[in-house]
Amino acid sequence: MRDRKIKKLIKREQTRQNKTLNLIASENFVSGDILNALGSVFVNKYAEGYPGARYYSGTEVADELEELVQARALRLFQLSSKKWNVNVQPYSGSPANLAILLALVPRGNLPAGRQGKIMGMRLDMGGHLTHGYKASVTGKLWRQIPYVLDPKTELLDYDEILKLAKKEKPKLIIAGGSAYSKVIDFKKFREIADAVEAILLVDMSHFAGLVTGGAYPSPFPHAHVVMTTTHKTLRGPRAALIFSKKELSKNIDRMVFPGIQGGPHMNAIAAVGVALYEASLPSFKKYAKQVVKNTYILAEELKKLGWRIISGGTNTHLFNVDTFKNSISGNEAADLLEKAGIVVNIEAIPYDLRPPKDPSGIRLGAAALTTRGMKEKEMRLIAQIIDKILRKQIKEVKEVIQKLCAQFPIGE
Ligand SMILES: *Cc1c(COP(=O)(O)O)cnc(C)c1O
């Protein structure tokens, strides 16, 4: 690379990634093959439109690529192309959700009633910005009817969600989030959606990799639309997929392009194809199961050491810790951990009284460390390390962290 400055930054970032323990639940490490596909000549190609109906010439290879990736996506989640359609063009999860909502939920100055209402998990409960939060454009174009967790158990209360749906009659209900640590009951969500004739969108961005790996139930038997990012537990490049029942797909496709996007990022689509291939290998099933095991051990060990875990624990790839219960704010905890060589993100806890910029907790996940090859033994050690750091004994653990990093290098 002739650009010395960028080259140096890439090198430094590589070193940073290698020398930190990454517990950020939404991050992962992609394979060298995925990096190659992302950096391939597909980056040069404009292919506005869809296979067979493009606005540019020279798209015969791009067409074949996009069709292959579509077929792989359907196959990976065991979907029949007679019932389901998949759009592989979304640049990322946020535009994908925006396209789905624009396609399926009326907005604007509509008469009172169900129109324009979307039901999503409130942000401090573990929901995502794009599920109708006020600061997101989705909260400005539509009215969010937020559902919450039970204040005592911090679990989804499906009876309460049903009551709320019956009262508000939303046009669309979103199941899924960014920080809910327990498996979601999609069947119950579908019953709720059916009771008010709403569309059920499952946003499986976080747990898609667990679904393909058989470590989380599939939402497909119950959902009308399923969105996923490809870069979290699915371990691919930054992009997204929208699966929809055939009767809804035309509107969704039209809203992705030309509605909100221009030319698809064919290099990203190629890399998604590689990720889907990798996720179809038997080793990925093992990986997904190990992620859940590792996360469980990490949470249980932290509990034993006196840390309060939101929702009582985890059976997924992530969980949140109420650090403020032990008098440490989320920011303070994240800063202490980063100083020692562990990266996490700050996270609101249900009914948080502290501001979103310095909430009461942190979110932890084991997907990235599991990709590095770590197992239960390392998780137990990391729980002890985290406990020491948060009790301000940073010096004692820095070396242990570096040893762990060196022992489990990031492949390519
Ligand atoms: C990450 C995430 C998104 C958004 O994805 P980006 O690629 O960051 O735009 C949407 N929904 C959920 C539930 C997510 O976790």
XYZ file of C-alpha atoms and ligand atoms in Angstrom:
427
model
C 0.000 0.000 0.000
C 1.469 3.321 -1.072
C -0.640 5.328 1.337
C 1.644 5.078 4.350
C -0.724 6.803 6.751
C -3.686 4.521 6.143
C -1.390 1.505 6.043
C -0.103 2.433 9.454
C -3.594 2.901 10.836
C -4.652 -0.503 9.528
C -1.605 -2.075 11.133
C -2.305 -0.307 14.409
C -5.937 -1.408 14.370
C -4.829 -4.981 13.733
C -2.509 -4.794 16.714
C -5.242 -3.255 18.863
C -7.653 -6.040 17.954
C -5.035 -8.681 18.670
C -4.070 -7.189 22.010
C -7.523 -6.617 23.449
C -10.127 -9.000 24.739
C -13.240 -8.118 22.777
C -16.442 -8.652 24.744
C -18.543 -6.356 22.532
C -21.620 -8.469 21.824
C -22.212 -7.024 18.338
C -18.677 -7.543 17.034
C -16.847 -10.542 15.654
C -13.785 -11.464 13.575
C -14.272 -12.402 9.931
C -12.161 -14.929 8.049
C -9.416 -14.067 5.589
C -11.699 -15.311 2.805
C -14.323 -12.752 3.761
C -11.714 -9.999 3.808
C -10.601 -11.112 0.338
C -14.132 -11.004 -1.041
C -14.662 -7.552 0.467
C -11.459 -6.328 -1.132
C -12.242 -7.941 -4.497
C -12.874 -6.294 -7.891
C -16.620 -6.464 -7.256
C -16.012 -3.140 -5.507
C -15.710 -1.581 -8.979
C -19.102 -2.622 -10.260
C -22.346 -0.649 -10.383
C -25.404 -2.883 -10.573
C -28.448 -0.758 -9.711
C -31.566 -2.843 -9.979
C -32.007 -6.575 -9.429
C -30.650 -9.628 -11.313
C -31.990 -9.593 -14.861
C -33.259 -6.013 -14.540
C -30.279 -3.703 -14.111
C -29.670 -0.122 -15.146
C -26.030 -0.810 -16.080
C -24.340 -3.034 -18.627
C -21.747 -5.612 -17.783
C -23.676 -7.134 -14.909
C -23.776 -10.771 -15.983
C -21.341 -11.848 -13.281
C -22.939 -9.581 -10.686
C -26.309 -11.154 -11.523
C -24.946 -14.629 -10.965
C -23.340 -13.541 -7.712
C -26.496 -11.953 -6.332
C -28.617 -14.971 -7.263
C -26.120 -17.333 -5.667
C -26.096 -15.347 -2.443
C -29.917 -15.234 -2.389
C -30.087 -19.007 -2.856
C -27.514 -19.574 -0.110
C -29.380 -17.308 2.301
C -32.640 -19.185 1.756
C -30.945 -22.552 2.033
C -29.065 -21.672 5.200
C -32.318 -20.884 7.010
C -34.112 -23.802 5.321
C -36.629 -21.639 3.460
C -38.539 -22.525 0.337
C -38.188 -20.025 -2.489
C -41.862 -20.573 -3.165
C -42.834 -18.917 0.097
C -39.903 -16.663 0.924
C -37.949 -13.982 -0.825
C -34.633 -12.543 0.326
C -33.161 -9.153 -0.462
C -29.375 -9.195 -0.094
C -28.764 -5.559 -1.006
C -29.220 -3.588 2.251
C -26.064 -1.709 3.160
C -26.598 -2.428 6.843
C -29.225 -3.149 9.478
C -30.493 0.397 9.966
C -31.361 1.076 6.311
C -32.839 -2.426 6.100
C -35.240 -1.705 8.971
C -36.075 1.682 7.476
C -36.884 0.087 4.123
C -39.122 -2.536 5.770
C -41.053 0.088 7.732
C -41.396 2.422 4.732
C -42.674 -0.482 2.665
C -45.170 -1.835 5.180
C -46.307 0.874 7.595
C -48.277 3.929 6.423
C -47.130 7.245 7.828
C -47.845 10.948 7.666
C -50.936 12.808 8.835
C -53.250 9.860 8.981
C -56.524 9.750 10.855
C -56.389 8.348 14.345
C -56.295 4.573 14.586
C -53.710 1.933 14.006
C -51.970 3.557 11.063
C -48.415 4.680 11.550
C -47.906 2.759 14.795
C -45.053 0.332 15.311
C -44.505 -1.696 18.434
C -40.930 -2.247 19.523
C -38.966 -3.030 22.661
C -38.063 0.142 24.554
C -34.410 1.114 24.213
C -33.529 0.729 27.900
C -35.080 -2.759 27.842
C -32.647 -3.859 25.138
C -34.444 -2.649 22.004
C -32.729 -1.060 19.015
C -32.775 2.595 17.913
C -34.383 1.662 14.584
C -37.373 0.069 16.304
C -38.976 3.479 16.710
C -36.791 5.315 19.242
C -37.422 9.064 19.175
C -33.873 10.037 18.114
C -34.033 7.666 15.114
C -35.886 8.643 11.956
C -38.081 5.594 12.657
C -39.346 7.392 15.762
C -40.073 10.531 13.785
C -41.919 8.953 10.860
C -43.938 6.534 12.978
C -45.262 6.422 16.496
C -43.503 3.848 18.615
C -45.596 1.899 21.035
C -42.828 0.707 23.340
C -43.148 -2.543 25.229
C -41.166 -3.150 28.369
C -39.795 -5.973 30.499
C -41.417 -7.080 33.726
C -39.839 -4.803 36.376
C -39.232 -7.718 38.759
C -38.045 -10.539 36.509
C -36.703 -8.282 33.720
C -38.178 -10.773 31.260
C -40.610 -10.266 28.379
C -44.159 -10.446 29.683
C -46.197 -11.696 26.726
C -49.557 -11.131 28.449
C -48.698 -7.474 28.984
C -47.475 -7.126 25.391
C -50.761 -8.616 24.169
C -52.757 -6.181 26.316
C -50.772 -3.249 24.948
C -51.172 -4.453 21.366
C -54.932 -4.784 21.815
C -55.133 -1.260 23.210
C -52.909 0.414 20.592
C -53.468 -1.764 17.525
C -50.074 -1.269 15.882
C -49.628 -1.970 12.185
C -46.374 -3.822 12.796
C -44.752 -5.496 15.798
C -41.001 -6.007 16.106
C -39.574 -8.893 18.107
C -35.846 -8.826 18.737
C -33.357 -6.363 20.100
C -29.751 -5.606 20.849
C -29.410 -6.402 24.500
C -32.036 -8.918 25.590
C -30.199 -11.892 27.051
C -32.937 -14.541 26.894
C -34.422 -16.509 24.022
C -37.527 -14.826 22.604
C -40.767 -16.804 22.143
C -41.647 -16.060 18.508
C -44.771 -18.205 18.605
C -46.203 -15.987 21.332
C -45.258 -12.884 19.375
C -47.080 -14.234 16.338
C -50.186 -14.913 18.414
C -50.069 -11.317 19.604
C -49.612 -10.034 16.045
C -52.499 -12.206 14.816
C -54.773 -11.001 17.604
C -54.509 -7.439 16.271
C -53.839 -8.295 12.615
C -50.373 -6.777 12.729
C -47.326 -7.766 10.718
C -44.632 -9.556 12.727
C -41.080 -8.446 11.966
C -38.345 -10.401 13.712
C -35.066 -8.505 13.884
C -32.561 -11.316 14.444
C -29.503 -9.125 13.805
C -27.885 -10.237 17.016
C -28.683 -13.915 17.112
C -28.841 -14.939 13.419
C -25.615 -16.914 13.775
C -27.077 -18.787 16.728
C -30.194 -19.592 14.699
C -28.184 -21.088 11.821
C -26.050 -22.929 14.325
C -29.061 -24.494 16.034
C -28.411 -22.654 19.300
C -31.513 -20.432 19.139
C -35.005 -21.244 17.808
C -35.748 -20.161 14.257
C -38.134 -17.218 13.912
C -39.143 -18.250 10.380
C -42.109 -20.498 11.255
C -43.761 -17.470 12.875
C -42.574 -14.222 11.265
C -43.859 -12.385 8.198
C -40.548 -10.581 7.760
C -37.115 -11.356 9.201
C -34.240 -8.896 9.094
C -30.680 -9.640 10.068
C -27.365 -7.902 9.957
C -24.601 -10.171 8.732
C -21.742 -8.931 10.906
C -22.683 -9.969 14.438
C -22.989 -13.632 15.432
C -23.292 -14.526 11.731
C -19.628 -13.467 11.456
C -19.754 -11.854 8.017
C -19.113 -8.403 6.556
C -21.156 -5.324 7.488
C -24.420 -5.709 5.561
C -27.966 -6.962 6.087
C -30.537 -9.374 4.685
C -34.313 -8.973 4.520
C -36.351 -12.184 4.315
C -40.034 -11.703 3.586
C -43.089 -13.752 2.760
C -43.709 -13.528 -0.979
C -46.792 -11.320 -0.667
C -44.753 -8.603 1.050
C -41.511 -8.795 -0.905
C -42.364 -6.666 -3.895
C -42.943 -3.581 -1.764
C -39.833 -4.276 0.295
C -37.616 -4.777 -2.768
C -38.906 -1.553 -4.278
C -38.217 0.316 -1.072
C -34.627 -0.980 -0.792
C -34.015 0.066 -4.405
C -34.876 2.629 -5.688
C -36.629 3.713 -2.460
C -33.694 4.407 -0.164
C -30.579 2.937 -1.773
C -28.695 3.261 -5.028
C -26.232 0.697 -6.328
C -25.743 -2.398 -4.183
C -22.280 -2.957 -2.715
C -21.437 -6.021 -4.786
C -18.182 -6.614 -2.898
C -20.127 -6.748 0.377
C -22.648 -9.104 -1.232
C -19.787 -11.370 -2.337
C -18.467 -11.371 1.224
C -21.943 -12.130 2.593
C -21.944 -15.121 0.235
C -18.716 -16.378 1.785
C -20.108 -15.845 5.286
C -23.222 -17.859 4.407
C -21.024 -20.629 3.051
C -18.944 -20.653 6.239
C -22.095 -20.662 8.372
C -23.322 -23.757 6.530
C -20.287 -25.816 7.599
C -20.581 -28.240 10.537
C -17.894 -26.278 12.386
C -20.219 -23.297 12.591
C -22.792 -25.315 14.536
C -20.090 -26.121 17.034
C -19.103 -22.471 17.136
C -22.664 -21.258 17.819
C -23.146 -23.741 20.654
C -19.789 -22.799 22.162
C -20.727 -19.098 22.047
C -23.821 -19.762 24.155
C -21.877 -22.009 26.556
C -19.100 -19.458 26.958
C -21.511 -16.594 27.542
C -23.392 -18.612 30.153
C -20.205 -19.484 32.055
C -19.022 -15.867 31.968
C -22.342 -14.622 33.361
C -22.593 -17.314 36.045
C -19.032 -16.721 37.245
C -19.634 -12.978 37.452
C -22.784 -13.670 39.466
C -20.766 -15.748 41.929
C -18.360 -12.833 42.269
C -21.191 -10.521 43.300
C -22.332 -8.880 40.077
C -26.008 -8.460 39.226
C -26.906 -9.822 35.784
C -29.980 -8.333 34.105
C -32.890 -10.733 33.489
C -31.302 -13.167 35.930
C -28.767 -14.504 33.425
C -28.420 -15.515 29.806
C -29.166 -18.307 27.356
C -27.850 -16.418 24.328
C -24.570 -14.795 23.276
C -24.891 -11.717 25.504
C -25.924 -10.300 28.880
C -25.894 -7.010 30.756
C -24.299 -6.276 34.095
C -25.802 -3.757 36.510
C -22.484 -2.206 37.525
C -24.183 0.699 39.285
C -25.531 -1.699 41.875
C -21.887 -1.948 42.924
C -21.532 1.858 42.693
C -19.792 1.962 39.308
C -21.432 3.743 36.375
C -21.427 2.167 32.939
C -18.851 4.624 31.633
C -16.597 4.171 34.598
C -16.739 0.390 34.190
C -16.053 0.537 30.446
C -13.115 2.917 30.984
C -11.557 0.761 33.686
C -11.868 -2.331 31.492
C -10.423 -0.576 28.456
C -7.418 0.591 30.448
C -6.699 -3.023 31.286
C -7.230 -4.293 27.730
C -10.882 -5.391 27.611
C -13.412 -3.656 25.347
C -17.164 -3.635 26.040
C -19.999 -1.172 25.505
C -22.076 0.815 27.955
C -25.693 -0.256 28.258
C -28.839 1.023 29.936
C -30.509 -1.366 32.347
C -34.324 -1.728 32.404
C -35.960 1.384 33.912
C -32.538 3.023 34.139
C -32.556 6.279 36.066
C -29.156 7.305 34.740
C -28.669 9.090 31.357
C -28.072 7.016 28.169
C -24.584 8.533 27.831
C -23.541 7.177 31.208
C -26.041 4.451 32.074
C -26.019 1.935 34.897
C -24.483 -0.993 33.129
C -22.377 -2.657 30.489
C -23.182 -5.319 27.903
C -20.925 -8.344 27.471
C -20.901 -11.052 24.807
C -18.659 -13.990 23.948
C -19.097 -14.300 20.150
C -15.794 -12.641 19.268
C -13.685 -14.413 21.891
C -15.199 -17.740 20.874
C -14.043 -17.059 17.305
C -10.536 -16.693 18.759
C -10.910 -20.204 20.146
C -11.551 -19.480 23.797
C -13.605 -21.919 25.848
C -15.094 -22.371 29.331
C -11.723 -22.302 31.098
C -10.829 -18.919 29.626
C -14.298 -17.575 30.440
C -13.861 -18.434 34.104
C -10.521 -16.659 34.102
C -11.941 -13.617 32.289
C -14.776 -13.333 34.825
C -12.190 -13.150 37.594
C -10.176 -10.620 35.622
C -13.238 -8.408 35.058
C -14.084 -8.599 38.745
C -10.557 -7.521 39.696
C -10.539 -4.638 37.195
C -13.884 -3.306 38.393
C -12.520 -3.497 41.932
C -9.646 -1.339 40.651
C -6.893 -3.953 40.696
C -5.863 -3.261 37.107
C -2.129 -3.704 37.419
C -2.372 -7.308 38.544
C -4.312 -8.449 35.507
C -2.811 -6.565 32.555
C -0.184 -9.206 31.991
C -2.681 -12.057 32.230
C -4.780 -10.369 29.532
C -1.804 -10.006 27.211
C -0.906 -13.650 27.753
C -4.441 -14.713 26.832
C -4.365 -12.542 23.713
C -1.079 -14.026 22.593
C -2.316 -17.539 23.266
C -5.409 -16.989 21.067
C -4.323 -14.914 18.064
C -6.867 -13.640 15.571
C -6.595 -15.657 12.354
C -5.659 -13.426 9.370
C -27.101 -3.934 14.991
C -28.568 -3.872 14.892
C -29.222 -3.139 13.888
C -28.533 -2.156 12.987
O -27.491 -2.549 12.298
P -26.378 -1.543 11.719
O -25.694 -2.413 10.762
O -25.578 -1.081 12.876
O -27.104 -0.411 11.046
C -30.600 -3.237 13.804
N -31.293 -3.982 14.666
C -30.705 -4.662 15.662
C -31.534 -5.461 16.595
C -29.335 -4.621 15.816
O -28.767 -5.273 16.827
